[in-house]
Amino acid sequence: MTIENRGSQRRRRLTALITLMVVAMLAVACGGSAIEPTATTVAGGGDAGGAGSTPAASTESGDGEYFFTFANATASGPLFVGLQEGLMKTAEEAGIRIKLYNNDFDGETALRNAQLMVQDKPDLIIMYNAVEGVSASIGKLFNDAGIPCIAVNVPIPGCPWFNLSNKEIGYETGKVVAEEAKARGWTGENTTVILVQNASAGEEVNHSVMYFYQAVAESMEGMDLINAEEITRDKTTMGNNLVQVDGQSALEPSYLAVKNVLPTIPQDRKILVMTPNDDSAMGAWRAIEEANRADDALIAGLGGGEEGLKQLRENPNWVAEGDIFFPFWGQYLLAMAIEMLNGDTPPERTAAPQVVLTKETVDQYYPDGATVPSILPPLGPENEYLKDSQLLKSLDNIEGIND
């Protein structure tokens, strides 16, 4: 039976599904106002697998009005685990059946998983592939099979795209960090910027670090002005202020990359660091601390995870946190998937929620030291088509969603 023929049936069952969700959400709300994603056990007790492994068992919660497959970029690292747990929690509450795959930051694994996902014949595929080079092949598999798909973070041809604006969050973070550096008396004459990029992830992901540098250079006197688009992934140094290493968006590779490059930067230089996510930032910061250079370094996180928020609150040199509310991406992805199956055409990019937090603003979203937000940012031009999503309305954790 085609998706079109099942549309009316889906809508009737979704109405009943949402009614049940509202009751569940009211029960949760009685315990407090904060959004609290929890881990969801995968049926069968399987894990999410490693490179070359078989995929995890699918969830069996709910009647399965919808059956989706989801391939995470990796099943390790707090950020990615949080994303998966949030998606599975929402799916369980909504009665959506999900089968999990782990791409393990590996292109061949992602391609193999894509083939398996097509064989699953789901209603829709959600693919988080972190290796740009295999995106076209993955897209062809999905498109040839006629299965609707969503690309997460890294674009996939033929799949509507869900992502933060790396340009915007990188640029805004750069302005915050530059102001703090200037307040400490640092200038372009004595400061080096270390960009810890991920060469295999593609240009879009690395816009976060590229535009970070541009904002810093525009803000700090004496800094070599290099436009973001001039900073290619194969460059290791540019001018007198920019050093670039490949941290692969992961903690240990970022630690090793920064550890190895620090001896090349004179001891009297101040250091600014930007990475694509908090896991990478934690690795970079460990290398800086071990080299006894933390007093002369500033860093910004990206992700808004528990450790990043802790660092922002407690570490005087962790001066900004680009919060993309990563554990809650799942609810937007599932809402997007349902709207697509109901006939909506998403924009070129469906925007993820995001905001740059500072030590002064963190309590606006995370009051009283909380590690989960009390509210999510309002929908904007690139995701406002989701304002009528019954799933998001029932969750009622996005500012203004039920106004």
XYZ file of C-alpha atoms in Angstrom:
403
model
C 0.000 0.000 0.000
C 1.392 3.401 -0.920
C 1.947 6.218 1.543
C -0.624 8.327 -0.267
C -3.324 5.680 0.151
C -2.564 5.378 3.827
C -2.691 9.137 4.479
C -6.251 9.277 5.858
C -5.693 6.240 8.023
C -2.454 7.750 9.337
C -4.148 10.985 10.286
C -6.924 9.184 12.192
C -4.467 7.036 14.072
C -2.136 9.977 14.696
C -5.024 11.855 16.378
C -5.523 8.958 18.772
C -1.773 8.677 19.250
C -1.461 12.353 20.164
C -4.326 12.051 22.685
C -2.414 9.312 24.467
C 0.784 11.395 24.332
C -0.941 14.379 25.955
C -1.982 12.199 28.882
C 1.569 10.904 29.192
C 3.062 14.389 28.987
C 0.660 15.661 31.678
C 1.840 12.890 33.939
C 5.451 13.897 33.314
C 4.668 17.563 33.828
C 3.385 16.850 37.335
C 6.927 15.999 38.287
C 8.425 19.325 37.175
C 8.607 21.763 34.298
C 12.007 20.869 32.851
C 12.363 18.718 29.739
C 13.987 15.474 30.809
C 15.003 13.023 28.088
C 15.810 9.554 29.377
C 17.457 6.521 27.885
C 15.241 4.108 25.986
C 16.034 0.414 26.054
C 16.223 -1.160 22.626
C 14.127 -4.290 22.393
C 16.151 -7.454 22.347
C 18.943 -5.984 24.448
C 21.220 -5.340 21.462
C 23.605 -2.437 21.343
C 23.827 -0.007 18.480
C 26.730 -1.858 16.941
C 30.217 -0.837 15.834
C 31.953 -0.486 12.501
C 31.081 -3.453 10.336
C 28.672 -4.838 12.919
C 25.079 -5.850 12.445
C 22.547 -3.189 13.390
C 20.690 -3.093 16.679
C 17.278 -4.657 17.050
C 14.346 -2.385 16.326
C 12.137 -1.000 19.067
C 8.848 -2.761 19.567
C 6.990 -0.071 21.535
C 3.600 1.040 20.266
C 1.536 -0.325 17.431
C 3.925 1.103 14.877
C 1.675 3.566 13.052
C 4.933 4.650 11.474
C 8.079 2.606 10.994
C 11.280 4.635 10.608
C 14.945 3.679 10.506
C 17.555 5.951 12.084
C 21.318 5.745 11.534
C 23.288 7.815 14.052
C 26.673 9.276 13.174
C 28.092 7.228 16.036
C 26.752 5.337 19.020
C 29.494 6.655 21.305
C 30.219 10.122 22.666
C 27.813 11.912 25.036
C 26.425 14.252 22.361
C 25.411 11.502 19.954
C 24.136 9.200 22.681
C 21.967 12.068 23.916
C 20.549 12.641 20.436
C 19.655 8.977 20.053
C 18.116 8.718 23.524
C 15.988 11.803 22.907
C 14.744 10.489 19.573
C 13.930 7.082 21.039
C 12.098 8.593 24.000
C 9.877 10.666 21.721
C 9.291 7.706 19.412
C 8.317 5.479 22.321
C 5.824 8.035 23.629
C 4.402 8.517 20.124
C 4.122 4.818 19.301
C 6.565 5.166 16.388
C 8.636 2.070 15.665
C 12.331 2.798 15.107
C 15.166 0.561 13.967
C 18.615 1.846 14.916
C 21.885 1.767 13.008
C 25.367 3.028 13.936
C 27.477 4.648 11.196
C 30.486 4.813 13.524
C 31.849 7.926 11.748
C 32.774 5.628 8.858
C 31.719 6.100 5.235
C 31.761 2.419 4.259
C 29.694 1.536 7.318
C 27.198 4.292 6.492
C 26.867 3.028 2.922
C 26.369 -0.552 4.101
C 23.791 0.612 6.637
C 21.979 2.548 3.903
C 21.638 -0.681 1.906
C 20.245 -2.491 4.951
C 17.826 0.333 5.687
C 16.422 0.125 2.164
C 15.883 -3.605 2.698
C 13.909 -2.783 5.864
C 11.318 -0.955 3.690
C 10.486 1.674 6.324
C 8.023 4.522 5.825
C 10.973 6.946 6.055
C 14.725 6.879 6.667
C 16.580 9.339 8.921
C 20.292 9.242 8.072
C 23.079 10.954 10.037
C 26.091 10.277 7.832
C 29.207 12.196 8.862
C 31.324 11.371 5.789
C 30.520 13.700 2.894
C 32.196 11.496 0.279
C 29.527 8.774 0.387
C 26.492 11.089 0.539
C 25.744 10.924 -3.181
C 25.798 7.107 -3.171
C 23.557 6.968 -0.118
C 21.117 9.411 -1.689
C 20.931 7.343 -4.865
C 20.108 4.217 -2.865
C 17.226 5.927 -1.069
C 15.922 7.754 -4.121
C 16.059 4.683 -6.378
C 14.112 2.753 -3.739
C 11.502 5.512 -3.551
C 11.813 5.754 0.231
C 11.468 9.254 1.739
C 14.534 10.311 3.673
C 15.912 13.038 5.927
C 19.597 13.982 5.994
C 20.911 15.078 9.388
C 23.779 17.591 9.613
C 25.607 16.529 6.412
C 23.513 16.963 3.204
C 22.434 13.963 1.137
C 21.149 14.513 -2.426
C 17.408 13.938 -2.670
C 16.839 13.988 1.096
C 15.374 17.045 2.847
C 18.016 18.421 5.198
C 17.842 19.064 8.958
C 20.681 21.036 10.499
C 21.786 23.974 12.555
C 23.213 27.034 10.816
C 26.918 26.406 11.275
C 27.736 29.777 9.734
C 25.565 31.672 12.159
C 26.524 29.832 15.306
C 30.233 29.927 14.432
C 30.176 33.633 13.650
C 28.190 34.571 16.769
C 30.472 32.434 18.952
C 33.524 34.107 17.432
C 32.215 37.550 18.368
C 31.667 36.486 21.989
C 35.127 34.940 22.317
C 36.812 37.937 20.660
C 35.170 40.339 23.115
C 36.435 38.304 26.052
C 39.935 38.162 24.559
C 39.966 41.926 24.076
C 38.754 42.441 27.656
C 41.871 40.537 28.781
C 44.082 42.776 26.678
C 44.808 40.238 23.941
C 45.314 41.393 20.359
C 46.055 39.898 16.982
C 49.718 40.569 17.661
C 49.915 37.978 20.425
C 47.044 35.557 19.712
C 46.809 32.306 17.750
C 43.488 30.712 16.793
C 43.390 26.906 16.701
C 40.557 25.546 14.584
C 39.916 21.869 15.334
C 38.004 20.883 12.211
C 36.709 17.600 10.777
C 38.057 17.296 7.241
C 35.913 14.311 6.250
C 32.621 15.904 7.351
C 32.514 18.406 4.508
C 32.346 22.159 4.192
C 28.975 22.698 5.880
C 30.000 21.177 9.218
C 33.276 23.085 9.168
C 31.528 26.404 8.605
C 31.251 26.574 12.391
C 35.014 26.895 12.800
C 35.626 28.818 9.570
C 33.147 31.567 10.441
C 34.407 31.594 14.013
C 37.792 32.684 12.729
C 36.318 35.339 10.444
C 34.354 36.875 13.330
C 37.402 36.875 15.597
C 39.590 38.440 12.899
C 37.032 41.161 12.215
C 36.786 41.961 15.924
C 40.401 41.899 17.117
C 42.929 44.527 16.096
C 46.046 43.176 14.404
C 44.508 39.842 13.394
C 45.021 38.620 9.820
C 41.634 39.072 8.155
C 40.795 35.854 6.314
C 37.295 35.272 5.007
C 35.690 32.016 6.057
C 35.372 30.710 2.503
C 39.148 31.018 2.052
C 39.794 28.565 4.901
C 39.851 25.206 3.165
C 40.062 21.876 4.933
C 43.525 21.072 3.582
C 45.149 24.170 5.098
C 47.166 23.690 8.288
C 48.314 27.289 8.751
C 47.242 30.577 7.191
C 48.858 33.917 7.947
C 50.188 34.715 11.397
C 47.145 33.829 13.480
C 45.472 30.689 12.139
C 46.429 27.069 12.850
C 44.121 24.252 11.771
C 44.138 20.599 12.839
C 41.813 17.665 12.155
C 40.079 16.429 15.292
C 37.494 14.259 13.491
C 34.700 15.690 15.681
C 35.727 13.261 18.426
C 37.366 13.597 21.834
C 40.525 11.499 21.526
C 41.500 12.543 17.975
C 40.984 16.186 18.974
C 43.115 15.731 22.067
C 45.937 14.198 20.045
C 45.707 16.770 17.253
C 45.915 19.733 19.636
C 48.572 18.057 21.786
C 50.755 17.584 18.727
C 50.361 21.128 17.404
C 50.823 23.035 20.674
C 54.661 22.730 20.683
C 54.713 24.643 17.383
C 52.974 27.653 18.952
C 55.323 29.887 20.972
C 54.748 29.834 24.717
C 54.113 33.574 24.870
C 51.160 33.369 22.470
C 47.558 33.535 23.661
C 45.301 30.817 22.225
C 41.672 30.776 21.090
C 40.104 27.394 20.285
C 36.970 26.422 18.347
C 35.762 22.917 17.455
C 32.656 21.443 15.748
C 31.203 19.965 18.959
C 31.644 19.576 22.715
C 33.289 16.156 22.494
C 35.999 17.663 20.316
C 36.261 20.701 22.592
C 36.778 18.522 25.667
C 39.639 16.715 23.965
C 41.241 19.966 22.837
C 40.925 21.506 26.294
C 42.529 18.474 27.959
C 45.553 18.885 25.693
C 45.798 22.578 26.590
C 45.590 21.847 30.320
C 48.227 19.123 30.121
C 50.537 21.575 28.352
C 50.000 24.076 31.216
C 48.616 26.671 28.820
C 45.065 26.972 30.121
C 45.657 30.381 31.741
C 46.449 31.857 28.341
C 43.708 30.098 26.377
C 40.015 30.655 25.720
C 37.679 28.035 24.266
C 34.047 27.804 23.184
C 31.916 24.697 23.109
C 29.278 23.669 20.591
C 26.461 21.340 21.483
C 24.994 22.392 24.812
C 25.564 19.000 26.435
C 25.875 18.485 30.171
C 29.673 18.696 30.176
C 29.689 21.808 27.986
C 27.236 23.563 30.308
C 29.324 22.536 33.315
C 32.442 23.981 31.711
C 30.632 27.208 30.818
C 29.514 27.657 34.426
C 32.723 26.603 36.169
C 35.665 27.118 33.811
C 36.644 30.814 33.545
C 38.294 30.164 30.186
C 35.323 28.340 28.616
C 33.536 31.544 27.636
C 30.718 30.513 25.272
C 28.605 27.486 24.470
C 26.813 27.227 21.157
C 23.716 25.373 22.249
C 21.979 23.382 19.529
C 19.760 21.481 21.993
C 21.096 18.261 20.499
C 19.189 15.813 22.728
C 15.943 17.294 21.377
C 16.720 17.034 17.673
C 14.777 13.780 17.664
C 11.434 15.444 18.279
C 11.978 17.840 15.365
C 13.114 14.994 13.114
C 10.079 12.869 13.930
C 7.735 15.836 13.499
C 9.430 16.621 10.174
C 9.070 13.005 9.056
C 5.349 12.898 9.885
C 4.696 16.215 8.136
C 6.530 14.948 5.040
C 4.410 11.798 4.959
C 1.319 13.977 5.313
C 2.300 15.887 2.172
C 4.335 18.871 3.404
C 7.414 19.886 1.407
C 10.191 21.073 3.760
C 12.375 24.075 2.896
C 15.937 23.531 1.675
C 17.045 23.324 5.300
C 14.811 22.688 8.260
C 16.524 24.632 11.026
C 17.494 23.016 14.301
C 17.065 25.109 17.462
C 20.177 27.062 18.422
C 21.480 29.899 20.582
C 24.945 31.017 21.766
C 25.032 30.919 25.561
C 27.392 32.944 27.721
C 28.018 32.910 31.449
C 25.503 35.755 31.714
C 22.720 34.116 29.656
C 22.958 30.403 30.452
C 20.331 30.630 33.208
C 17.728 31.926 30.760
C 17.415 28.413 29.346
C 18.945 26.412 32.202
C 17.796 28.056 35.451
C 19.285 27.170 38.847
C 22.114 25.071 37.441
C 19.866 22.741 35.469
C 21.353 20.507 32.790
C 18.159 20.252 30.718
C 16.465 23.338 29.286
C 13.214 24.634 30.735
C 12.122 25.691 27.239
C 13.343 25.465 23.628
C 13.712 28.512 21.328
C 10.690 29.513 19.211
C 10.348 28.251 15.654
C 11.741 30.547 12.953
C 11.475 31.027 9.189
C 13.306 27.792 8.341
C 11.215 25.522 10.563
C 7.943 27.374 11.057
C 6.108 24.876 8.817
C 6.292 22.585 11.870
C 4.117 24.973 13.911
C 1.044 22.870 13.128
C 2.733 19.591 14.058
C 0.449 17.752 16.481
C 3.513 15.937 17.815
C 5.278 19.184 18.766
C 2.079 20.722 20.107
C 1.549 17.757 22.385
C 5.114 17.934 23.698
C 4.577 21.671 24.360
C 8.244 22.415 25.089
C 8.935 24.939 22.314
C 8.371 28.578 23.138
C 5.094 29.730 21.542
C 4.191 26.382 19.932
C 0.648 26.453 21.322
C 0.041 30.209 21.090
